[in-house]
PDB file of C-alpha atoms in Angstrom:
ATOM      1  CA  MET E   1       0.000   0.000   0.000  1.00  0.00           C
ATOM      2  CA  ARG E   2       1.103   3.529  -0.611  1.00  0.00           C
ATOM      3  CA  ARG E   3       2.078   5.621   2.365  1.00  0.00           C
ATOM      4  CA  GLY E   4       2.056   9.400   2.799  1.00  0.00           C
ATOM      5  CA  LEU E   5       4.059  10.993   0.006  1.00  0.00           C
ATOM      6  CA  LYS E   6       6.060  14.150   0.351  1.00  0.00           C
ATOM      7  CA  THR E   7       7.120  15.167  -3.160  1.00  0.00           C
ATOM      8  CA  ARG E   8       6.257  14.906  -6.801  1.00  0.00           C
ATOM      9  CA  ARG E   9       7.073  11.711  -8.691  1.00  0.00           C
ATOM     10  CA  SER E  10       9.758  10.630 -11.095  1.00  0.00           C
ATOM     11  CA  VAL E  11       8.077   8.609 -13.817  1.00  0.00           C
ATOM     12  CA  LEU E  12       9.553   6.585 -16.641  1.00  0.00           C
ATOM     13  CA  ALA E  13       7.147   4.861 -18.986  1.00  0.00           C
ATOM     14  CA  LEU E  14       7.479   2.050 -21.517  1.00  0.00           C
ATOM     15  CA  SER E  15       4.875   1.350 -24.166  1.00  0.00           C
ATOM     16  CA  GLY E  16       3.699  -2.108 -25.202  1.00  0.00           C
ATOM     17  CA  THR E  17       2.627  -3.677 -28.491  1.00  0.00           C
ATOM     18  CA  ALA E  18       0.822  -6.924 -29.290  1.00  0.00           C
ATOM     19  CA  MET E  19       3.888  -8.877 -30.421  1.00  0.00           C
ATOM     20  CA  THR E  20       6.516  -7.487 -28.072  1.00  0.00           C
ATOM     21  CA  ALA E  21       5.833  -7.219 -24.430  1.00  0.00           C
ATOM     22  CA  LEU E  22       7.693  -3.962 -23.979  1.00  0.00           C
ATOM     23  CA  ALA E  23       8.969  -1.344 -26.370  1.00  0.00           C
ATOM     24  CA  GLY E  24      10.824   1.879 -25.819  1.00  0.00           C
ATOM     25  CA  CYS E  25      14.325   2.911 -24.966  1.00  0.00           C
ATOM     26  CA  SER E  26      16.418   3.742 -21.954  1.00  0.00           C
ATOM     27  CA  GLY E  27      15.543   7.146 -20.683  1.00  0.00           C
ATOM     28  CA  SER E  28      15.402   9.399 -17.708  1.00  0.00           C
ATOM     29  CA  ASN E  29      13.035  11.661 -15.854  1.00  0.00           C
ATOM     30  CA  SER E  30      13.135  13.564 -12.612  1.00  0.00           C
ATOM     31  CA  SER E  31      11.148  15.048  -9.751  1.00  0.00           C
ATOM     32  CA  GLU E  32      12.060  16.884  -6.576  1.00  0.00           C
ATOM     33  CA  SER E  33      13.795  15.248  -3.631  1.00  0.00           C
ATOM     34  CA  GLY E  34      13.246  16.299  -0.033  1.00  0.00           C
ATOM     35  CA  ASP E  35      15.445  19.376  -0.504  1.00  0.00           C
ATOM     36  CA  GLY E  36      13.671  20.565  -3.660  1.00  0.00           C
ATOM     37  CA  GLU E  37      16.381  19.084  -5.899  1.00  0.00           C
ATOM     38  CA  SER E  38      15.561  16.676  -8.721  1.00  0.00           C
ATOM     39  CA  LEU E  39      15.586  12.908  -8.244  1.00  0.00           C
ATOM     40  CA  GLY E  40      17.164  11.153 -11.198  1.00  0.00           C
ATOM     41  CA  LEU E  41      15.577   8.023 -12.652  1.00  0.00           C
ATOM     42  CA  GLU E  42      17.122   5.815 -15.340  1.00  0.00           C
ATOM     43  CA  LEU E  43      15.796   2.515 -16.749  1.00  0.00           C
ATOM     44  CA  TYR E  44      17.778  -0.196 -18.520  1.00  0.00           C
ATOM     45  CA  TYR E  45      16.144  -3.193 -20.211  1.00  0.00           C
ATOM     46  CA  PRO E  46      16.251  -5.324 -23.365  1.00  0.00           C
ATOM     47  CA  GLU E  47      13.761  -4.547 -26.140  1.00  0.00           C
ATOM     48  CA  PRO E  48      12.770  -7.799 -27.857  1.00  0.00           C
ATOM     49  CA  ARG E  49      11.482  -7.547 -31.428  1.00  0.00           C
ATOM     50  CA  ALA E  50      10.118 -10.541 -33.330  1.00  0.00           C
ATOM     51  CA  VAL E  51      11.881 -10.515 -36.695  1.00  0.00           C
ATOM     52  CA  SER E  52      10.305 -13.695 -38.086  1.00  0.00           C
ATOM     53  CA  THR E  53       8.543 -16.912 -37.125  1.00  0.00           C
ATOM     54  CA  ASP E  54       8.707 -20.339 -38.739  1.00  0.00           C
ATOM     55  CA  GLN E  55       7.238 -23.830 -38.401  1.00  0.00           C
ATOM     56  CA  ASN E  56       9.087 -26.926 -39.596  1.00  0.00           C
ATOM     57  CA  ASN E  57       7.177 -30.086 -38.655  1.00  0.00           C
ATOM     58  CA  ARG E  58       7.211 -30.087 -34.816  1.00  0.00           C
ATOM     59  CA  ASP E  59       9.652 -27.153 -34.499  1.00  0.00           C
ATOM     60  CA  PHE E  60       8.274 -23.635 -33.943  1.00  0.00           C
ATOM     61  CA  THR E  61      10.902 -20.903 -34.164  1.00  0.00           C
ATOM     62  CA  VAL E  62      10.970 -17.180 -33.479  1.00  0.00           C
ATOM     63  CA  GLU E  63      13.910 -14.990 -34.483  1.00  0.00           C
ATOM     64  CA  ILE E  64      14.409 -12.171 -31.981  1.00  0.00           C
ATOM     65  CA  GLN E  65      16.363  -8.936 -32.295  1.00  0.00           C
ATOM     66  CA  ASN E  66      17.263  -7.139 -29.066  1.00  0.00           C
ATOM     67  CA  THR E  67      17.167  -3.426 -29.850  1.00  0.00           C
ATOM     68  CA  GLY E  68      17.692  -2.366 -26.224  1.00  0.00           C
ATOM     69  CA  ASP E  69      20.162  -2.957 -23.411  1.00  0.00           C
ATOM     70  CA  SER E  70      21.745  -6.353 -22.729  1.00  0.00           C
ATOM     71  CA  GLY E  71      19.719  -8.693 -20.515  1.00  0.00           C
ATOM     72  CA  ASP E  72      17.313 -11.606 -20.339  1.00  0.00           C
ATOM     73  CA  ILE E  73      14.431 -11.884 -22.790  1.00  0.00           C
ATOM     74  CA  ALA E  74      11.463 -14.137 -22.018  1.00  0.00           C
ATOM     75  CA  VAL E  75       9.507 -15.907 -24.763  1.00  0.00           C
ATOM     76  CA  THR E  76       6.182 -17.632 -24.135  1.00  0.00           C
ATOM     77  CA  PHE E  77       4.985 -20.010 -26.851  1.00  0.00           C
ATOM     78  CA  VAL E  78       1.170 -20.193 -27.204  1.00  0.00           C
ATOM     79  CA  TRP E  79      -1.371 -22.113 -29.270  1.00  0.00           C
ATOM     80  CA  LEU E  80      -4.111 -20.102 -31.014  1.00  0.00           C
ATOM     81  CA  GLU E  81      -7.607 -21.426 -31.719  1.00  0.00           C
ATOM     82  CA  GLU E  82      -7.668 -19.279 -34.869  1.00  0.00           C
ATOM     83  CA  ALA E  83      -4.549 -18.398 -36.850  1.00  0.00           C
ATOM     84  CA  ASN E  84      -5.243 -14.636 -36.871  1.00  0.00           C
ATOM     85  CA  GLN E  85      -6.311 -14.155 -33.249  1.00  0.00           C
ATOM     86  CA  ASP E  86      -4.595 -11.912 -30.712  1.00  0.00           C
ATOM     87  CA  ILE E  87      -1.731 -13.733 -28.981  1.00  0.00           C
ATOM     88  CA  TRP E  88      -2.903 -12.233 -25.663  1.00  0.00           C
ATOM     89  CA  GLY E  89      -6.527 -13.345 -26.193  1.00  0.00           C
ATOM     90  CA  GLY E  90      -8.477 -15.651 -23.934  1.00  0.00           C
ATOM     91  CA  ASP E  91      -8.616 -18.492 -26.457  1.00  0.00           C
ATOM     92  CA  THR E  92      -4.887 -19.164 -26.287  1.00  0.00           C
ATOM     93  CA  GLU E  93      -3.098 -21.951 -24.481  1.00  0.00           C
ATOM     94  CA  ILE E  94       0.298 -21.292 -22.941  1.00  0.00           C
ATOM     95  CA  VAL E  95       2.711 -24.058 -23.904  1.00  0.00           C
ATOM     96  CA  GLN E  96       6.097 -23.062 -22.454  1.00  0.00           C
ATOM     97  CA  THR E  97       8.233 -20.059 -21.511  1.00  0.00           C
ATOM     98  CA  LYS E  98      11.989 -19.813 -22.083  1.00  0.00           C
ATOM     99  CA  GLU E  99      14.425 -17.092 -20.980  1.00  0.00           C
ATOM    100  CA  ARG E 100      17.671 -16.345 -22.802  1.00  0.00           C
ATOM    101  CA  TYR E 101      20.329 -13.688 -22.336  1.00  0.00           C
ATOM    102  CA  TYR E 102      20.767 -11.306 -25.298  1.00  0.00           C
ATOM    103  CA  ASP E 103      23.514  -8.757 -25.795  1.00  0.00           C
ATOM    104  CA  SER E 104      22.485  -5.355 -27.098  1.00  0.00           C
ATOM    105  CA  ASP E 105      21.727  -5.589 -30.858  1.00  0.00           C
ATOM    106  CA  GLU E 106      22.009  -9.396 -30.771  1.00  0.00           C
ATOM    107  CA  ARG E 107      19.732 -11.396 -33.087  1.00  0.00           C
ATOM    108  CA  ARG E 108      19.102 -15.138 -32.771  1.00  0.00           C
ATOM    109  CA  GLU E 109      16.420 -17.806 -32.791  1.00  0.00           C
ATOM    110  CA  ILE E 110      14.582 -19.688 -30.059  1.00  0.00           C
ATOM    111  CA  THR E 111      12.846 -22.953 -30.971  1.00  0.00           C
ATOM    112  CA  PHE E 112      10.048 -24.870 -29.234  1.00  0.00           C
ATOM    113  CA  THR E 113       9.353 -28.498 -30.224  1.00  0.00           C
ATOM    114  CA  ARG E 114       5.765 -29.659 -29.809  1.00  0.00           C
ATOM    115  CA  ASP E 115       3.002 -31.697 -31.480  1.00  0.00           C
ATOM    116  CA  VAL E 116       0.126 -29.479 -32.619  1.00  0.00           C
ATOM    117  CA  PRO E 117      -3.124 -30.274 -30.758  1.00  0.00           C
ATOM    118  CA  ASP E 118      -6.086 -30.848 -33.118  1.00  0.00           C
ATOM    119  CA  ARG E 119      -8.187 -27.948 -31.845  1.00  0.00           C
ATOM    120  CA  TYR E 120      -5.607 -25.206 -32.609  1.00  0.00           C
ATOM    121  CA  GLU E 121      -5.043 -23.516 -35.973  1.00  0.00           C
ATOM    122  CA  GLY E 122      -2.074 -21.305 -35.145  1.00  0.00           C
ATOM    123  CA  PHE E 123       0.727 -20.414 -32.781  1.00  0.00           C
ATOM    124  CA  GLY E 124       2.344 -17.284 -31.400  1.00  0.00           C
ATOM    125  CA  PHE E 125       5.118 -15.897 -29.215  1.00  0.00           C
ATOM    126  CA  ARG E 126       4.806 -13.405 -26.362  1.00  0.00           C
ATOM    127  CA  LEU E 127       8.067 -11.491 -25.819  1.00  0.00           C
ATOM    128  CA  TRP E 128       9.168  -9.291 -22.907  1.00  0.00           C
ATOM    129  CA  PRO E 129      12.183  -8.524 -20.731  1.00  0.00           C
ATOM    130  CA  PRO E 130      11.546 -10.188 -17.338  1.00  0.00           C
ATOM    131  CA  GLN E 131      13.675  -7.610 -15.522  1.00  0.00           C
ATOM    132  CA  LEU E 132      13.827  -3.824 -15.520  1.00  0.00           C
ATOM    133  CA  ARG E 133      16.931  -2.323 -13.938  1.00  0.00           C
ATOM    134  CA  THR E 134      16.368   1.140 -12.525  1.00  0.00           C
ATOM    135  CA  GLU E 135      18.889   3.585 -11.092  1.00  0.00           C
ATOM    136  CA  ILE E 136      17.649   6.338  -8.796  1.00  0.00           C
ATOM    137  CA  TYR E 137      19.872   9.309  -7.969  1.00  0.00           C
ATOM    138  CA  ASN E 138      19.204  11.393  -4.855  1.00  0.00           C
ATOM    139  CA  PRO E 139      20.919  14.813  -4.973  1.00  0.00           C
ATOM    140  CA  GLY E 140      19.214  16.009  -1.769  1.00  0.00           C
ATOM    141  CA  ARG E 141      19.271  14.889   1.850  1.00  0.00           C
ATOM    142  CA  GLU E 142      19.166  11.215   2.889  1.00  0.00           C
ATOM    143  CA  ALA E 143      15.712   9.837   2.143  1.00  0.00           C
ATOM    144  CA  ARG E 144      13.519   6.786   1.836  1.00  0.00           C
ATOM    145  CA  ILE E 145      12.412   6.394  -1.790  1.00  0.00           C
ATOM    146  CA  GLU E 146       9.461   4.291  -2.873  1.00  0.00           C
ATOM    147  CA  ALA E 147       9.871   2.828  -6.362  1.00  0.00           C
ATOM    148  CA  ILE E 148       6.741   1.405  -8.005  1.00  0.00           C
ATOM    149  CA  LEU E 149       6.374  -0.714 -11.161  1.00  0.00           C
ATOM    150  CA  LEU E 150       2.957  -0.264 -12.806  1.00  0.00           C
ATOM    151  CA  ASN E 151       1.045  -1.830 -15.711  1.00  0.00           C
ATOM    152  CA  SER E 152      -1.492   0.863 -16.620  1.00  0.00           C
ATOM    153  CA  ASN E 153      -2.812   1.805 -13.164  1.00  0.00           C
ATOM    154  CA  GLU E 154      -2.151  -1.603 -11.591  1.00  0.00           C
ATOM    155  CA  VAL E 155       0.764  -1.768  -9.151  1.00  0.00           C
ATOM    156  CA  ILE E 156       2.854  -4.832 -10.000  1.00  0.00           C
ATOM    157  CA  LYS E 157       5.804  -4.420  -7.648  1.00  0.00           C
ATOM    158  CA  GLU E 158       6.929  -1.956  -4.973  1.00  0.00           C
ATOM    159  CA  ALA E 159      10.296  -1.376  -3.349  1.00  0.00           C
ATOM    160  CA  GLU E 160      11.356   0.978  -0.574  1.00  0.00           C
ATOM    161  CA  LEU E 161      14.974   2.094  -0.802  1.00  0.00           C
ATOM    162  CA  GLU E 162      17.194   4.053   1.593  1.00  0.00           C
ATOM    163  CA  ILE E 163      19.289   6.507  -0.412  1.00  0.00           C
ATOM    164  CA  ASP E 164      22.011   8.704   1.083  1.00  0.00           C
ATOM    165  CA  SER E 165      22.596  12.253  -0.077  1.00  0.00           C
ATOM    166  CA  ASP E 166      24.269  12.418  -3.516  1.00  0.00           C
ATOM    167  CA  GLU E 167      23.946   8.627  -3.938  1.00  0.00           C
ATOM    168  CA  THR E 168      22.704   6.462  -6.812  1.00  0.00           C
ATOM    169  CA  VAL E 169      20.949   3.199  -5.917  1.00  0.00           C
ATOM    170  CA  GLU E 170      20.148   0.400  -8.350  1.00  0.00           C
ATOM    171  CA  HIS E 171      17.019  -1.724  -8.041  1.00  0.00           C
ATOM    172  CA  VAL E 172      15.932  -4.586 -10.310  1.00  0.00           C
ATOM    173  CA  PHE E 173      12.219  -5.231 -10.802  1.00  0.00           C
ATOM    174  CA  GLU E 174      11.417  -8.815 -11.808  1.00  0.00           C
ATOM    175  CA  TYR E 175       8.003  -9.717 -13.190  1.00  0.00           C
ATOM    176  CA  ASP E 176       6.126 -12.256 -15.324  1.00  0.00           C
ATOM    177  CA  PHE E 177       4.080 -11.222 -18.339  1.00  0.00           C
ATOM    178  CA  SER E 178       3.551 -14.717 -19.743  1.00  0.00           C
ATOM    179  CA  GLN E 179      -0.200 -14.425 -19.079  1.00  0.00           C
ATOM    180  CA  GLU E 180      -0.994 -10.718 -18.729  1.00  0.00           C
ATOM    181  CA  GLU E 181      -0.473  -8.323 -21.635  1.00  0.00           C
ATOM    182  CA  PRO E 182       1.828  -5.428 -20.809  1.00  0.00           C
ATOM    183  CA  ARG E 183      -0.038  -2.229 -21.629  1.00  0.00           C
ATOM    184  CA  ASP E 184       1.456   0.937 -20.161  1.00  0.00           C
ATOM    185  CA  ILE E 185       4.497  -0.155 -18.167  1.00  0.00           C
ATOM    186  CA  ARG E 186       6.120   2.537 -16.087  1.00  0.00           C
ATOM    187  CA  VAL E 187       8.219   3.093 -12.987  1.00  0.00           C
ATOM    188  CA  GLU E 188       7.535   5.854 -10.475  1.00  0.00           C
ATOM    189  CA  ALA E 189       9.874   6.960  -7.693  1.00  0.00           C
ATOM    190  CA  GLU E 190       8.761   9.126  -4.776  1.00  0.00           C
ATOM    191  CA  VAL E 191      10.233  10.352  -1.495  1.00  0.00           C
ATOM    192  CA  VAL E 192       8.336   8.756   1.411  1.00  0.00           C
ATOM    193  CA  ASP E 193       7.635  10.685   4.623  1.00  0.00           C
TER     194      ASP E 193
END
């Protein structure tokens, strides 16, 4: 639960698309710390892009390009009742999720081997980085900072961090979007009373 807040927020947002769980780039934003100075907020994360998909008998392959920072990329393979349906729709069946480390700008394939159940006409891949690394800089007095990971208005994760004056603290948010579509992913950081 949120506690009493003393200052304005630092917010960094990531946008989502149907095929990739998260899109965007590393960025920064700021708000005021307890002394009226700006908090700094930086995010680092991979940006998985599906370049192509292929089926060869029982092998289902997605080629992924990481256009963001180095890190893990998660891929969830799903069956679709209809070939053209939304991969995040309710008529999908999750088959398996794999995580692989990708360097920045790396491109390679991930393959799933399965027999196709009779009732499904298609397949798909849900892609997202399972970790967001955030760095928060406090130029003001020592403070407790609340960092919040949100999907639209839903709080996914919270962390309370002690940050000394003129210190940068790193925090890694881990999360699972194998079942829930990422919509408006963002991180907020606030000084807590």
